[in-house]
Short mmCIF file of C-alpha atoms in Angstrom, two decimals:
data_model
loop_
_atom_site.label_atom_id
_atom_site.label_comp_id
_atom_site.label_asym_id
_atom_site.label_seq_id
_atom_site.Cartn_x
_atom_site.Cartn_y
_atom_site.Cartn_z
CA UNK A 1 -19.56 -4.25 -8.03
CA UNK A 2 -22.69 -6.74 -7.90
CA UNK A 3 -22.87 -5.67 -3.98
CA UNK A 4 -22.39 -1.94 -4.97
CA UNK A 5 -25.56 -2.33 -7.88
CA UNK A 6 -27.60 -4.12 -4.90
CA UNK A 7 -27.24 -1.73 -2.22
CA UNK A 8 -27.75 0.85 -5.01
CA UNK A 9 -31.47 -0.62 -6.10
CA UNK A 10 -31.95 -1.07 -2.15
CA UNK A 11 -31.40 2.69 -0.94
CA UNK A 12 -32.87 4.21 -4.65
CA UNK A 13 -29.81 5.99 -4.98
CA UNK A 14 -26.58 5.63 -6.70
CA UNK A 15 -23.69 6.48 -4.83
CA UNK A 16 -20.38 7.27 -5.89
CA UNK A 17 -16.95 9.61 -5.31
CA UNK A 18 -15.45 12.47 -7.14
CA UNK A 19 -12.10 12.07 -5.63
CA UNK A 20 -9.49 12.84 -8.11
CA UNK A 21 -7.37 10.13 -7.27
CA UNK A 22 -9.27 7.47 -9.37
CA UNK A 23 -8.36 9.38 -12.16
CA UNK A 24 -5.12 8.05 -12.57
CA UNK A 25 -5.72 4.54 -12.56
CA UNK A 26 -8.50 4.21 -14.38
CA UNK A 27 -7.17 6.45 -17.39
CA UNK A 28 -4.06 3.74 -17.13
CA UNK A 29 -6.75 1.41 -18.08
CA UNK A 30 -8.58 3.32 -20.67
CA UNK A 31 -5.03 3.94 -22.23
CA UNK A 32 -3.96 -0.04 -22.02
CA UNK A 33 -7.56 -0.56 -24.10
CA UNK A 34 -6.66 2.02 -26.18
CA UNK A 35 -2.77 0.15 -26.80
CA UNK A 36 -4.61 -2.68 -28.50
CA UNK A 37 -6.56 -0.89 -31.08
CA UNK A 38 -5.35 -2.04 -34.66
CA UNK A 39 -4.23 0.70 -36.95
CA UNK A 40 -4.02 -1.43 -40.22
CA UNK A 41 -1.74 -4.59 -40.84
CA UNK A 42 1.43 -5.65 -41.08
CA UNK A 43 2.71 -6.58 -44.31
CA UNK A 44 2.89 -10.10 -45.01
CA UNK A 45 5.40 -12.63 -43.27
CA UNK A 46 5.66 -16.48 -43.17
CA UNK A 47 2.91 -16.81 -44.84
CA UNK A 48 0.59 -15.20 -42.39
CA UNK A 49 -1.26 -11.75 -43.07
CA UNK A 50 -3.56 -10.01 -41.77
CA UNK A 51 -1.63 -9.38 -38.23
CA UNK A 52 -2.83 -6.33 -36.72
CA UNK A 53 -0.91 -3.44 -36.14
CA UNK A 54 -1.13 -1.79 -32.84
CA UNK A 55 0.75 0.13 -30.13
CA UNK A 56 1.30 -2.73 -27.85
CA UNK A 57 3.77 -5.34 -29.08
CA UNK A 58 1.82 -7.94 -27.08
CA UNK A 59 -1.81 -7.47 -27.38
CA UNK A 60 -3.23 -10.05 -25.48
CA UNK A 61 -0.82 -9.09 -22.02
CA UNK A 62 -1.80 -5.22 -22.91
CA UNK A 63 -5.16 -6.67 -22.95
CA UNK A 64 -5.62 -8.69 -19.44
CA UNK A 65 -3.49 -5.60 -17.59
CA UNK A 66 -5.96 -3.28 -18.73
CA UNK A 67 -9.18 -5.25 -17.48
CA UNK A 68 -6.73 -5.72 -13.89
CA UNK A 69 -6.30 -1.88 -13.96
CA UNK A 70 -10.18 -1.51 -14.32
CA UNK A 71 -11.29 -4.14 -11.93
CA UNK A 72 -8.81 -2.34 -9.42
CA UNK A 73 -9.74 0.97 -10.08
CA UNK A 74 -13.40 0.03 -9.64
CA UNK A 75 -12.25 -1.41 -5.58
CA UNK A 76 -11.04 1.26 -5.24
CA UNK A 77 -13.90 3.60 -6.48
CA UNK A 78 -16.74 2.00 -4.08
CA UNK A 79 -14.09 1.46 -1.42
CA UNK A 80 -14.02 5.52 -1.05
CA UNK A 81 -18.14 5.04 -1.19
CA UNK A 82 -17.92 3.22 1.43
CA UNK A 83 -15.77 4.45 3.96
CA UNK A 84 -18.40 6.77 5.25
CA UNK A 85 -18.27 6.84 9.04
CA UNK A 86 -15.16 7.07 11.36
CA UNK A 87 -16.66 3.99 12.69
CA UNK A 88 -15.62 1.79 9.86
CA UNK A 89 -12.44 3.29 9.63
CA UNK A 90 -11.83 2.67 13.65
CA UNK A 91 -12.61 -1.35 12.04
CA UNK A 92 -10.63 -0.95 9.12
CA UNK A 93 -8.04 0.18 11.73
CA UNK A 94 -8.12 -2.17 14.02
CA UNK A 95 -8.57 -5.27 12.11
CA UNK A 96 -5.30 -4.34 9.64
CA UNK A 97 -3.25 -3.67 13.10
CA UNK A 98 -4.76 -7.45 14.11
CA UNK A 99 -4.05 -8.85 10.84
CA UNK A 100 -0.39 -7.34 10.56
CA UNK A 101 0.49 -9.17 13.45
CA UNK A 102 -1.12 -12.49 13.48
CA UNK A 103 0.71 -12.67 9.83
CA UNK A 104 3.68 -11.24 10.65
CA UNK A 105 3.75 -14.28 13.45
CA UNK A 106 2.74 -16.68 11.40
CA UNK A 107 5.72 -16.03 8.77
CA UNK A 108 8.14 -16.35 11.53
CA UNK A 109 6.74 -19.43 12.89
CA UNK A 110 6.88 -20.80 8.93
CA UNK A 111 10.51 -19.09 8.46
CA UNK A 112 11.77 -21.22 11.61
CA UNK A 113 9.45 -24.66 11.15
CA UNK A 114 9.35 -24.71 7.23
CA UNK A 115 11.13 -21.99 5.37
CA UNK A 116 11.22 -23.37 1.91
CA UNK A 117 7.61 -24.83 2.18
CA UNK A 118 4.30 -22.02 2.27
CA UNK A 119 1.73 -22.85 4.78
CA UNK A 120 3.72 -26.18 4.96
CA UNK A 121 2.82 -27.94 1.87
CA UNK A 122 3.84 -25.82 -1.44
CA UNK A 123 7.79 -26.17 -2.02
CA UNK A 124 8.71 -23.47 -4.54
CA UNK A 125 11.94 -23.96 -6.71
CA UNK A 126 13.93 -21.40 -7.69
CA UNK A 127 12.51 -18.66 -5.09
CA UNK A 128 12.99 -17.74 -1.92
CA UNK A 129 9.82 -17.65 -0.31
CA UNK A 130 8.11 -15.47 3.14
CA UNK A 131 5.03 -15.93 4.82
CA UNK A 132 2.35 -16.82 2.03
CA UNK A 133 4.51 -15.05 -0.63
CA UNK A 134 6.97 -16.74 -3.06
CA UNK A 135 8.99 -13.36 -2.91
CA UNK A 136 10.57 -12.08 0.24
CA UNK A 137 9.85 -8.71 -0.86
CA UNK A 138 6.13 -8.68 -1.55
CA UNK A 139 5.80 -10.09 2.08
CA UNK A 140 7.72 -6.88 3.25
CA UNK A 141 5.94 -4.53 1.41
CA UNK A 142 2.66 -5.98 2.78
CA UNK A 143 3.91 -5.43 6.21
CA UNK A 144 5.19 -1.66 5.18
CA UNK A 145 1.83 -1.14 4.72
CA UNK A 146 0.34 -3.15 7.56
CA UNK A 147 2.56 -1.53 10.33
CA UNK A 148 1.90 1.81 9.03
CA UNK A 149 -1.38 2.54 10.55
CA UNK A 150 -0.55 1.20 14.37
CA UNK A 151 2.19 3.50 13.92
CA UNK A 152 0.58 6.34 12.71
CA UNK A 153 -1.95 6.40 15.65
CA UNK A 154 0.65 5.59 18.18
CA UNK A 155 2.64 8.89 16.95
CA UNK A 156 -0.37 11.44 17.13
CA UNK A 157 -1.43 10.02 20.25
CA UNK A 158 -4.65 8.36 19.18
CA UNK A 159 -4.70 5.15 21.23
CA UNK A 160 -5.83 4.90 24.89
CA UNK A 161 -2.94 4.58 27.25
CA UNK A 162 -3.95 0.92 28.54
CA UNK A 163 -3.98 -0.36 25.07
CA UNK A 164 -0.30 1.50 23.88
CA UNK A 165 1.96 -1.74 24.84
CA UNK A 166 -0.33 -3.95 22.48
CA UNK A 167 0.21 -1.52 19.41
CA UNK A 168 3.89 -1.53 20.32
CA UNK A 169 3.76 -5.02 20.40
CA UNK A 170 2.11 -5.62 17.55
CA UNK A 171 4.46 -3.08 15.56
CA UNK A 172 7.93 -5.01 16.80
CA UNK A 173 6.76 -8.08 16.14
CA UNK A 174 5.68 -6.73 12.53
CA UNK A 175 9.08 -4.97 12.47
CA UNK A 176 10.98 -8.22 13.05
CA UNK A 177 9.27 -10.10 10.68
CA UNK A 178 10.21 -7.56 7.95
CA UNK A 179 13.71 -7.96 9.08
CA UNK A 180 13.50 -11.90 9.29
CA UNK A 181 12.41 -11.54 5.13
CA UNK A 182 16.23 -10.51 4.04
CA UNK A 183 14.31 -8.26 2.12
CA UNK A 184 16.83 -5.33 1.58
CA UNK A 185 14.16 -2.78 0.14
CA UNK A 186 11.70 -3.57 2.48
CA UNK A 187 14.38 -2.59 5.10
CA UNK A 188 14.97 0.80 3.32
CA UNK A 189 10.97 1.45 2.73
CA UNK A 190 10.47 1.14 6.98
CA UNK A 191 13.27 3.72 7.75
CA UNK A 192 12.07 6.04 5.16
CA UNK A 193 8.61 5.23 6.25
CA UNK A 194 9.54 6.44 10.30
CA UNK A 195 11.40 8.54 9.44
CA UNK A 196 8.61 10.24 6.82
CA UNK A 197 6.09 9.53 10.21
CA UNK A 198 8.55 11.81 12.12
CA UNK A 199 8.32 14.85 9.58
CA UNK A 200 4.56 14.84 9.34
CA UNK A 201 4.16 14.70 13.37
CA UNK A 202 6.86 16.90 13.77
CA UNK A 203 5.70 20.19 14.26
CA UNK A 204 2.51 20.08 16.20
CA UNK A 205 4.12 18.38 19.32
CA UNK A 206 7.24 20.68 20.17
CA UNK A 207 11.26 19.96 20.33
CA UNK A 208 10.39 17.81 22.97
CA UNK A 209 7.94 15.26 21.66
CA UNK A 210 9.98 15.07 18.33
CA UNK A 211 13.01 14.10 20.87
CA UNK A 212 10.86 11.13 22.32
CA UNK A 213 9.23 10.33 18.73
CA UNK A 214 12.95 9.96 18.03
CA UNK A 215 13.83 8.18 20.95
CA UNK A 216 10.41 5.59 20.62
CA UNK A 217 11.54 5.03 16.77
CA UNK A 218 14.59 4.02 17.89
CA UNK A 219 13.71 1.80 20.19
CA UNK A 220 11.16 -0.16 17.92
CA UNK A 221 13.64 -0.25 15.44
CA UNK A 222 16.27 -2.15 18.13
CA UNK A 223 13.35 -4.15 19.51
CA UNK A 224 12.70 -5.37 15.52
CA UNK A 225 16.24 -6.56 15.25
CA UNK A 226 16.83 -7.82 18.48
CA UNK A 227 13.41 -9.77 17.97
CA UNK A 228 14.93 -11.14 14.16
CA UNK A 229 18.55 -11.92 15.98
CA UNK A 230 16.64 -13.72 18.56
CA UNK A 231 14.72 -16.14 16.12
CA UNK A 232 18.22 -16.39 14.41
CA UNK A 233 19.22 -16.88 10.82
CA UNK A 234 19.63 -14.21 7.92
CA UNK A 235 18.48 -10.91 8.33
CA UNK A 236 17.89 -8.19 5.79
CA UNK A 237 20.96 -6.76 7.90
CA UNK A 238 23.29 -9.44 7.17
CA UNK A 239 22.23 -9.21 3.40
CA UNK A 240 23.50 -4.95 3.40
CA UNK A 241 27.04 -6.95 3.73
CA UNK A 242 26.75 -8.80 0.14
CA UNK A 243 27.65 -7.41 -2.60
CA UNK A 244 25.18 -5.19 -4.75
CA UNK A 245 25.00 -7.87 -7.55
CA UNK A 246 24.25 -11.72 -8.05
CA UNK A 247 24.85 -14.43 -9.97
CA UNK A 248 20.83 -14.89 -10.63
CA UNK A 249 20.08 -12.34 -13.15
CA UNK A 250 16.51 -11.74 -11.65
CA UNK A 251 18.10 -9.95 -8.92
CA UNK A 252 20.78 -8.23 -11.18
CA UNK A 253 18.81 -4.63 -11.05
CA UNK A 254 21.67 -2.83 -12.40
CA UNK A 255 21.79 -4.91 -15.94
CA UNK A 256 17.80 -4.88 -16.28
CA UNK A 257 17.60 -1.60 -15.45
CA UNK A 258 20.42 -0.42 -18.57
CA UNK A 259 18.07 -2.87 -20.42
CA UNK A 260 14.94 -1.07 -19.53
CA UNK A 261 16.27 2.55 -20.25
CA UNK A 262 17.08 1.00 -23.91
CA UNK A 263 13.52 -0.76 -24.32
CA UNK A 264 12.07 3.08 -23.10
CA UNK A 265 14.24 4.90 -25.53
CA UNK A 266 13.21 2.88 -28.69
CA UNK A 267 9.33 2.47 -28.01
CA UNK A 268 8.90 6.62 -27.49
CA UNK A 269 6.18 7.75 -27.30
CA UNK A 270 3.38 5.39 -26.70
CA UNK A 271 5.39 2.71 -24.99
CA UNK A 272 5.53 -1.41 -25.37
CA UNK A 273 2.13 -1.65 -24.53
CA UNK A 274 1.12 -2.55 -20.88
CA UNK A 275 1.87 -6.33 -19.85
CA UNK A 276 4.41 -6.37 -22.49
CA UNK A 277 7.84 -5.60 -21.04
CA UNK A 278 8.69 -9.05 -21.04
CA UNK A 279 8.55 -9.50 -24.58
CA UNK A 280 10.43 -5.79 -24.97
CA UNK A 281 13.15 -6.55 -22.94
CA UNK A 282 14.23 -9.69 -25.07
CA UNK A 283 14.88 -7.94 -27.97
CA UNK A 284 17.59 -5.69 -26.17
CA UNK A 285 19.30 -7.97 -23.74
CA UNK A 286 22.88 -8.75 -23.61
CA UNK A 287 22.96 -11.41 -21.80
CA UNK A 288 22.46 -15.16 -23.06
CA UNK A 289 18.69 -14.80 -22.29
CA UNK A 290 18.58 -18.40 -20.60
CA UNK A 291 16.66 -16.76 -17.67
CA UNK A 292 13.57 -14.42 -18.63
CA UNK A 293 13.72 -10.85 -17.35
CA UNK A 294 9.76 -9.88 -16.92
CA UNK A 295 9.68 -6.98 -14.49
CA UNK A 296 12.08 -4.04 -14.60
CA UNK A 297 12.48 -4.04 -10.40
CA UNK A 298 11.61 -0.47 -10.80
CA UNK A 299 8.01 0.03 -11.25
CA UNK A 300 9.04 3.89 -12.21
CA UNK A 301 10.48 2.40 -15.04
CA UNK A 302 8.32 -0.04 -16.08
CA UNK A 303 5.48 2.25 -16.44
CA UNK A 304 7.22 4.59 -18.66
CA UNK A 305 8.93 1.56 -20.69
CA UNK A 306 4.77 0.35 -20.93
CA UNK A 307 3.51 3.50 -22.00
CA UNK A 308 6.05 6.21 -22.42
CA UNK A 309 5.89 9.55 -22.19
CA UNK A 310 1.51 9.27 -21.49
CA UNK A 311 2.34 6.86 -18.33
CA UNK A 312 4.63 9.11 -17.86
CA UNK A 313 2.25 12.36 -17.28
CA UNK A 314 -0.19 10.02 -15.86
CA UNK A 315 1.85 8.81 -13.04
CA UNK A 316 3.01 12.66 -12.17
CA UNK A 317 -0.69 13.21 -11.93
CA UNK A 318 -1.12 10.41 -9.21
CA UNK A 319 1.81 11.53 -7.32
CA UNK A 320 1.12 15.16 -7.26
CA UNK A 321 -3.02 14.41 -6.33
CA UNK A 322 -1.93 12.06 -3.84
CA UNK A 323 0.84 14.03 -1.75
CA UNK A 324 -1.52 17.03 -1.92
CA UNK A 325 -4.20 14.93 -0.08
CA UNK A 326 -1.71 13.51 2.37
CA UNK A 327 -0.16 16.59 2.95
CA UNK A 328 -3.89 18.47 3.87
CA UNK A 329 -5.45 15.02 5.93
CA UNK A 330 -2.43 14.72 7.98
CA UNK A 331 -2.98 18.45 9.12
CA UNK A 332 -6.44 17.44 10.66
CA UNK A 333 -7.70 18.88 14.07
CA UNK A 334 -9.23 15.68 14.44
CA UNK A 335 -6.69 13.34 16.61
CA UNK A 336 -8.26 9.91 15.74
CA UNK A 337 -8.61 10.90 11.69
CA UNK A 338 -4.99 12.43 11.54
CA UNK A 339 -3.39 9.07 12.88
CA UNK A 340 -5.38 7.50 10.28
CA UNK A 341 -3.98 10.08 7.67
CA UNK A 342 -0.37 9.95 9.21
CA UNK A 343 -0.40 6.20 9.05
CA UNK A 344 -1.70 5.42 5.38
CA UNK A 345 0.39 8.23 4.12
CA UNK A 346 3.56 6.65 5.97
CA UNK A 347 2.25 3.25 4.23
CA UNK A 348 1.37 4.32 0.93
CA UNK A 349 4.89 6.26 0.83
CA UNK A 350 7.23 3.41 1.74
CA UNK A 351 5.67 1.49 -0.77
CA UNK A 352 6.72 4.09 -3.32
CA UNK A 353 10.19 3.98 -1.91
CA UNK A 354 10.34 0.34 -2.10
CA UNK A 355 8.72 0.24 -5.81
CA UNK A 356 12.17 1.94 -6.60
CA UNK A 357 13.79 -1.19 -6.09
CA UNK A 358 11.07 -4.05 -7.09
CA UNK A 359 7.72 -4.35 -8.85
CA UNK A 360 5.47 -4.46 -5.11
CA UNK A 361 2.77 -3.03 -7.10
CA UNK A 362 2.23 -5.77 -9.65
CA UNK A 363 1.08 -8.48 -7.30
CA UNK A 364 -2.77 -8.17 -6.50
CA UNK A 365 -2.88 -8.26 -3.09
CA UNK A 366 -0.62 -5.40 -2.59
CA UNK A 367 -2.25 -3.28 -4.97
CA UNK A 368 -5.07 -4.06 -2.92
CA UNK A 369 -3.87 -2.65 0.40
CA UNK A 370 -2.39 0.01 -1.40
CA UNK A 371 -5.32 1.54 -2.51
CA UNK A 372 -7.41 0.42 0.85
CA UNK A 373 -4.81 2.91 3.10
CA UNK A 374 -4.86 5.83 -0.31
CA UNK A 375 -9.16 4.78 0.09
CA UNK A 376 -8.33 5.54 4.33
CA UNK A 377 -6.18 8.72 3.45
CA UNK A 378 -9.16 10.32 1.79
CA UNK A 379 -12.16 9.03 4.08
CA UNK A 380 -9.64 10.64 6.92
CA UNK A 381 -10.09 14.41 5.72
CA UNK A 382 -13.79 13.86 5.54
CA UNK A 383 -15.94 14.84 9.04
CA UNK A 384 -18.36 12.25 9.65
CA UNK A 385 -21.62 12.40 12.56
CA UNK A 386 -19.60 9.81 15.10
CA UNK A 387 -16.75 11.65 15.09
CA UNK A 388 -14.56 11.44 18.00
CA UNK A 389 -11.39 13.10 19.10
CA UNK A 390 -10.13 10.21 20.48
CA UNK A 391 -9.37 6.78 18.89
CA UNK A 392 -10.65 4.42 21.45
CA UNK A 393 -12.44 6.78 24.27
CA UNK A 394 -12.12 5.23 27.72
CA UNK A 395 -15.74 3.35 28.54
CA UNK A 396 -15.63 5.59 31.87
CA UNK A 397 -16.35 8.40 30.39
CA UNK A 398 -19.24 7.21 28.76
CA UNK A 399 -20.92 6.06 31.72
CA UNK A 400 -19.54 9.58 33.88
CA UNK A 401 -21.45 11.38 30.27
CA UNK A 402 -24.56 8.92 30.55
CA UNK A 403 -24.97 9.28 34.24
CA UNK A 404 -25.21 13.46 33.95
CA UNK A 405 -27.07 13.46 31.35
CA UNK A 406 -30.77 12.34 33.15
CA UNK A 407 -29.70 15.40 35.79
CA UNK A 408 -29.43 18.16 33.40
CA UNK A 409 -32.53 17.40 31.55
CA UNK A 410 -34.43 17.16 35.49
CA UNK A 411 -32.70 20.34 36.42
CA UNK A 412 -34.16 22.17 33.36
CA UNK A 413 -36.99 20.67 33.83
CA UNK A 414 -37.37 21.79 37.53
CA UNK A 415 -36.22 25.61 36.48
CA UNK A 416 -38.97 25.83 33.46
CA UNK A 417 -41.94 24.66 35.81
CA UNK A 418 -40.42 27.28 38.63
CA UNK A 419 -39.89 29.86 35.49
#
């Protein structure tokens, strides 16, 4: 924001984006503020009076989620300013295609050499942990999104032909390191994420290139698990052969989610108050409560059981706004801003899947990436002056281009003195 107000008093103008999507997220926040508002007092108890009385049955949590909500919807905000040439999103592009794979290597290298330990030195207890996450799933929902956009320009046919083995690379390696994470959502969310890739590339190419999309998504996918097998130990695989339940009642989705539909149906209209499910859930558990319960594993239903039935119309605003600009971008002419389009749709979407079945979208640096690829979905349906139709366009070209260029201007040159 400080860098935003700088550049601002730099240039002598403000810039900023009317792009519906913020919409959402930042009248999330508005309503958290508006959770903590007292309407009078509670009647007297223990002694103490004067407690105020407000939506949100834990002000202070309502509170700090709110100012989160704002301080993300404000990244994302300048983040669309910003993205205002195809040559930062070619950067933005590469570097996340880079960075997917130099973590995705790093968190087998710790999975093999120190598994319990991240970056070697913090042992958690009680957690499984992957890469620089203490949760197994958070690290496969990062690399949901990660993988996305190599994958998305591979299947429009935006990357040069001499530099297609490195994306495939990169993408198997990313795939396996998913796999490696036991995380079974995060195995669900990449499926439904190819096969989501396949629908939206499906019918521009002909029967023909949807059989070889097929046939290349199938072969990443065996490359993934024949790279996990290779490094050995559990797989997200091996984990489909548990059963659905466990002993640990964090993982028990089945009993929190019976618990959540109960906290939703009692706090209707306004919700617990945002932050506050922890508290709500307490009060309506059946279980001995020696473990705490603070996320539903559905973020679906924690955002309803936060705010009820306004969270509610707010989230079917963000979901219809953002498949209507995913839908339109990934219909671009343009081949290098359609893979874009393709892939952050693809990324943004398994990460909806996968919120189904944890609470991805609570953890910061998710959210983050999240909105970077929705920020990338809407810079891709803008046209921008450096446009090109290609995503890296061979260097020969440019010197064939730069070496005609001096003859036409001579030739019209010549004819106007002979004219």
């Amino acid at each position: 924001l400080l860098l935003w107000a700088a550049d601002s008093f730099l240039s002598g103008e403000i810039r900023y984006s009317r792009n519906f999507l913020q919409a959402p997220l930042l009248a999330l926040a508005v309503y958290g503020f508006v959770q903590i508002i007292p309407f009078g007092t509670y009647a007297e108890a223990a002694n103490i009076s004067g407690i105020p009385r407000t939506i949100s049955i834990e002000p202070f949590a309502t509170q700090l989620t709110a100012f989160h909500l704002l301080a993300l919807g404000m990244f994302f905000s300048l983040t669309l300013v910003y993205l205002e040439s195809a040559k930062r999103l070619r950067r933005i592009a590469v570097f996340l295609s880079i960075f997917g794979f130099i973590y995705a290597f790093y968190a087998i290298l710790q999975s093999v050499l120190s598994p319990t330990r991240i970056f070697g030195i913090y042992d958690t207890r009680f957690a499984i942990p992957f890469g620089s996450f203490v949760n197994r799933h958070d690290f496969a929902a990062l690399i949901e999104m990660a993988v996305a956009v190599p994958l998305g320009l591979l299947f429009v046919g935006a990357v040069r032909r001499d530099k297609r083995l490195l994306y495939i690379i990169a993408v198997t390696l990313m795939g396996s390191a998913l796999i490696l994470s036991r995380s079974r959502g995060g195995l669900v969310s990449l499926v439904a994420e190819i096969i989501f890739l396949i629908i939206l590339t499906a019918d521009s190419k002909g029967a023909k290139k949807i059989v070889l999309k097929v046939a290349l998504s199938l072969l990443l996918i065996v490359a993934a698990v024949g790279g996990a097998i290779f490094v050995g130990g559990d797989t997200s695989l091996t984990r489909f052969a548990e059963t659905a339940t466990s002993q640990d009642i964090t993982s028990n989705r089945i009993h929190i989610w019976n618990v959540t539909l109960k906290v939703i149906a009692a706090n209707m209209p306004f919700g617990t108050g945002l932050g506050a499910y922890a508290q709500a859930y307490t009060a309506f558990d059946t279980l001995s409560g020696l473990e705490m319960v603070e996320q539903a594993h559905n973020d679906y239903l924690q955002i309803v059981a936060d705010t009820g039935l306004i969270g509610l119309v707010i989230g079917g605003l963000f979901l219809f706004l953002f498949f209507r600009e995913g839908i339109r971008n990934s219909r671009r002419q343009n081949t290098f801003r359609r893979g874009i389009a393709v892939g952050a749709f693809a990324g943004c979407f398994a990460v909806l899947i996968h919120s189904l079945f944890d609470f991805v979208l609570h953890i910061t640096a998710i959210s983050i990436l999240f909105l970077t690829l929705m920020a990338m979905l809407v810079a891709s349906g803008r046209r921008f002056d450096d446009d090109t139709n290609e995503f890296d366009a061979p260097r020969s070209k440019h010197r064939r281009r730069a070496s005609i260029t001096p003859i036409e201007e001579g030739s019209r040159t010549i004819s106007d003195h002979a004219l």
